[in-house]
Every structure is written in structure tokens, then in C-alpha cells.
Amino acid sequence: MTGGAVLFSRLAERWADEPGVARSTMMGFPCLRVKGRFFASIDRDGRHLVVKLPAARVAAAITAGEGSVFAPNGRVFREWLAVPLELAGRWESYLQASYAFARGDIA
């Protein structure tokens, strides 16, 4: 397991205690869901946290240099941001924002 995968696993353990959150898989990778909706995963290389956020927030984060598009197999998912392991100190805040977005708390 890579450093990013280990970190995601630790974060997922804590997040699994939040109301409505369940651990699952998305495209074969470990992920988190809330109310049945995916909100976070780790990429196949274990080097990026992948979170679901409003498209405008994804674009702003990319512009700020805090992540990149998530484009498995070349298809861009406009509401998904890949946050690199180098910014692991920000993963928790991105998880919080993604959780709120998936729950419908933010638009």
C-alpha cells in the first residue's frame, strides 16, 4: 500500500463514524459514501485524494494549484478534484467540503 492509500485508509476509518457514511468501492478503489452518494476516493496510484465538489470549486482549486482534474481513462469528471499527496495536510478539509456537498449542505 502506498503512503496515500494508507493515509486514505486512516481517514476513511474516522469518517466511517460520521452519520450516514459507509466505506465502499468506486471503480474498484476504496471510497466513502454518504446517503449512498460517493464523496471521496483514492486514485489508482494512491497519490491523489479524489473528492466530489461543485464544479466551480474544482476549477478554483485547480487554478490555485491545489489539485488537478480527475480523468480516469481520459474522461474528465468536472465535479471531481484530484488532490496530490504533497498536499495531504489539506486532505481533511477537502473531505469535509466533499462530505457537505454530497449531503446537499452546499451547492
PDB file of C-alpha atoms in Angstrom:
ATOM      1  CA  MET A   1       0.000   0.000   0.000  1.00  0.00           C
ATOM      2  CA  THR A   2       1.356   3.443  -0.907  1.00  0.00           C
ATOM      3  CA  GLY A   3       1.561   6.344   1.544  1.00  0.00           C
ATOM      4  CA  GLY A   4      -1.536   7.935   0.048  1.00  0.00           C
ATOM      5  CA  ALA A   5      -3.524   4.708   0.268  1.00  0.00           C
ATOM      6  CA  VAL A   6      -2.501   4.263   3.911  1.00  0.00           C
ATOM      7  CA  LEU A   7      -3.492   7.848   4.708  1.00  0.00           C
ATOM      8  CA  PHE A   8      -6.820   7.461   2.921  1.00  0.00           C
ATOM      9  CA  SER A   9      -7.492   4.250   4.856  1.00  0.00           C
ATOM     10  CA  ARG A  10      -6.858   6.050   8.167  1.00  0.00           C
ATOM     11  CA  LEU A  11      -9.067   8.959   7.180  1.00  0.00           C
ATOM     12  CA  ALA A  12     -11.775   6.576   5.968  1.00  0.00           C
ATOM     13  CA  GLU A  13     -11.782   4.808   9.351  1.00  0.00           C
ATOM     14  CA  ARG A  14     -12.541   8.088  11.089  1.00  0.00           C
ATOM     15  CA  TRP A  15     -15.083   9.215   8.505  1.00  0.00           C
ATOM     16  CA  ALA A  16     -16.943   5.898   8.744  1.00  0.00           C
ATOM     17  CA  ASP A  17     -18.106   7.101  12.182  1.00  0.00           C
ATOM     18  CA  GLU A  18     -19.940  10.097  10.674  1.00  0.00           C
ATOM     19  CA  PRO A  19     -23.738   9.807  10.283  1.00  0.00           C
ATOM     20  CA  GLY A  20     -24.727   8.104   7.047  1.00  0.00           C
ATOM     21  CA  VAL A  21     -21.138   7.421   5.915  1.00  0.00           C
ATOM     22  CA  ALA A  22     -20.160   3.999   4.623  1.00  0.00           C
ATOM     23  CA  ARG A  23     -16.973   2.585   3.165  1.00  0.00           C
ATOM     24  CA  SER A  24     -17.374   1.134  -0.310  1.00  0.00           C
ATOM     25  CA  THR A  25     -15.604   0.894  -3.661  1.00  0.00           C
ATOM     26  CA  MET A  26     -15.772   3.106  -6.745  1.00  0.00           C
ATOM     27  CA  MET A  27     -14.302   1.804  -9.994  1.00  0.00           C
ATOM     28  CA  GLY A  28     -12.566  -0.839  -7.871  1.00  0.00           C
ATOM     29  CA  PHE A  29     -10.934   1.638  -5.470  1.00  0.00           C
ATOM     30  CA  PRO A  30     -11.770   2.237  -1.819  1.00  0.00           C
ATOM     31  CA  CYS A  31     -14.169   5.129  -1.349  1.00  0.00           C
ATOM     32  CA  LEU A  32     -16.539   6.804   1.052  1.00  0.00           C
ATOM     33  CA  ARG A  33     -20.252   7.349   0.520  1.00  0.00           C
ATOM     34  CA  VAL A  34     -22.817   9.393   2.375  1.00  0.00           C
ATOM     35  CA  LYS A  35     -26.506   8.728   1.825  1.00  0.00           C
ATOM     36  CA  GLY A  36     -25.378   6.316  -0.888  1.00  0.00           C
ATOM     37  CA  ARG A  37     -23.503   9.041  -2.807  1.00  0.00           C
ATOM     38  CA  PHE A  38     -19.760   8.813  -3.459  1.00  0.00           C
ATOM     39  CA  PHE A  39     -17.810  11.693  -1.972  1.00  0.00           C
ATOM     40  CA  ALA A  40     -14.164  10.598  -1.723  1.00  0.00           C
ATOM     41  CA  SER A  41     -11.730   8.009  -3.009  1.00  0.00           C
ATOM     42  CA  ILE A  42      -8.041   7.434  -3.652  1.00  0.00           C
ATOM     43  CA  ASP A  43      -6.695   7.220  -7.204  1.00  0.00           C
ATOM     44  CA  ARG A  44      -5.259   4.030  -8.667  1.00  0.00           C
ATOM     45  CA  ASP A  45      -1.672   5.060  -7.897  1.00  0.00           C
ATOM     46  CA  GLY A  46      -2.503   6.088  -4.335  1.00  0.00           C
ATOM     47  CA  ARG A  47      -1.073   9.537  -4.967  1.00  0.00           C
ATOM     48  CA  HIS A  48      -4.260  11.633  -5.029  1.00  0.00           C
ATOM     49  CA  LEU A  49      -7.286  12.017  -2.830  1.00  0.00           C
ATOM     50  CA  VAL A  50     -10.262  12.286  -5.182  1.00  0.00           C
ATOM     51  CA  VAL A  51     -13.199  14.339  -3.868  1.00  0.00           C
ATOM     52  CA  LYS A  52     -16.541  15.438  -5.266  1.00  0.00           C
ATOM     53  CA  LEU A  53     -17.147  19.188  -5.114  1.00  0.00           C
ATOM     54  CA  PRO A  54     -19.146  21.791  -7.038  1.00  0.00           C
ATOM     55  CA  ALA A  55     -17.601  22.298 -10.495  1.00  0.00           C
ATOM     56  CA  ALA A  56     -16.742  25.937  -9.715  1.00  0.00           C
ATOM     57  CA  ARG A  57     -14.886  24.880  -6.560  1.00  0.00           C
ATOM     58  CA  VAL A  58     -12.965  22.246  -8.540  1.00  0.00           C
ATOM     59  CA  ALA A  59     -11.978  24.871 -11.128  1.00  0.00           C
ATOM     60  CA  ALA A  60     -10.881  27.309  -8.400  1.00  0.00           C
ATOM     61  CA  ALA A  61      -8.782  24.653  -6.661  1.00  0.00           C
ATOM     62  CA  ILE A  62      -7.084  23.741  -9.938  1.00  0.00           C
ATOM     63  CA  THR A  63      -6.368  27.404 -10.652  1.00  0.00           C
ATOM     64  CA  ALA A  64      -4.910  27.761  -7.124  1.00  0.00           C
ATOM     65  CA  GLY A  65      -2.593  24.801  -7.756  1.00  0.00           C
ATOM     66  CA  GLU A  66      -4.272  22.607  -5.154  1.00  0.00           C
ATOM     67  CA  GLY A  67      -5.239  19.773  -7.446  1.00  0.00           C
ATOM     68  CA  SER A  68      -5.958  18.563 -10.932  1.00  0.00           C
ATOM     69  CA  VAL A  69      -8.865  17.217 -12.916  1.00  0.00           C
ATOM     70  CA  PHE A  70      -9.911  13.652 -12.271  1.00  0.00           C
ATOM     71  CA  ALA A  71      -9.974  11.995 -15.677  1.00  0.00           C
ATOM     72  CA  PRO A  72      -9.832   8.215 -15.486  1.00  0.00           C
ATOM     73  CA  ASN A  73      -9.452   6.746 -18.958  1.00  0.00           C
ATOM     74  CA  GLY A  74      -9.338  10.284 -20.396  1.00  0.00           C
ATOM     75  CA  ARG A  75     -12.894  11.240 -19.410  1.00  0.00           C
ATOM     76  CA  VAL A  76     -12.932  14.399 -17.256  1.00  0.00           C
ATOM     77  CA  PHE A  77     -15.293  14.368 -14.295  1.00  0.00           C
ATOM     78  CA  ARG A  78     -15.974  18.084 -13.790  1.00  0.00           C
ATOM     79  CA  GLU A  79     -17.188  17.738 -10.198  1.00  0.00           C
ATOM     80  CA  TRP A  80     -14.201  15.659  -9.062  1.00  0.00           C
ATOM     81  CA  LEU A  81     -10.841  17.033  -7.886  1.00  0.00           C
ATOM     82  CA  ALA A  82      -7.626  15.038  -7.510  1.00  0.00           C
ATOM     83  CA  VAL A  83      -5.647  16.468  -4.565  1.00  0.00           C
ATOM     84  CA  PRO A  84      -1.997  15.294  -4.598  1.00  0.00           C
ATOM     85  CA  LEU A  85      -0.277  13.545  -1.717  1.00  0.00           C
ATOM     86  CA  GLU A  86       2.058  16.549  -1.467  1.00  0.00           C
ATOM     87  CA  LEU A  87      -0.976  18.459  -0.123  1.00  0.00           C
ATOM     88  CA  ALA A  88      -2.019  15.706   2.308  1.00  0.00           C
ATOM     89  CA  GLY A  89      -2.273  18.327   5.046  1.00  0.00           C
ATOM     90  CA  ARG A  90      -5.330  19.667   3.183  1.00  0.00           C
ATOM     91  CA  TRP A  91      -6.996  16.301   2.603  1.00  0.00           C
ATOM     92  CA  GLU A  92      -9.123  16.537   5.739  1.00  0.00           C
ATOM     93  CA  SER A  93     -10.545  19.944   4.759  1.00  0.00           C
ATOM     94  CA  TYR A  94     -11.315  18.649   1.268  1.00  0.00           C
ATOM     95  CA  LEU A  95     -13.032  15.612   2.786  1.00  0.00           C
ATOM     96  CA  GLN A  96     -15.175  17.912   4.937  1.00  0.00           C
ATOM     97  CA  ALA A  97     -16.195  20.012   1.935  1.00  0.00           C
ATOM     98  CA  SER A  98     -16.901  16.944  -0.185  1.00  0.00           C
ATOM     99  CA  TYR A  99     -18.976  15.360   2.590  1.00  0.00           C
ATOM    100  CA  ALA A 100     -21.051  18.549   2.897  1.00  0.00           C
ATOM    101  CA  PHE A 101     -21.528  18.703  -0.882  1.00  0.00           C
ATOM    102  CA  ALA A 102     -22.598  15.052  -1.136  1.00  0.00           C
ATOM    103  CA  ARG A 103     -25.053  15.527   1.739  1.00  0.00           C
ATOM    104  CA  GLY A 104     -26.539  18.531  -0.058  1.00  0.00           C
ATOM    105  CA  ASP A 105     -25.376  21.025   2.583  1.00  0.00           C
ATOM    106  CA  ILE A 106     -23.568  23.158  -0.022  1.00  0.00           C
ATOM    107  CA  ALA A 107     -24.262  23.769  -3.700  1.00  0.00           C
TER     108      ALA A 107
END
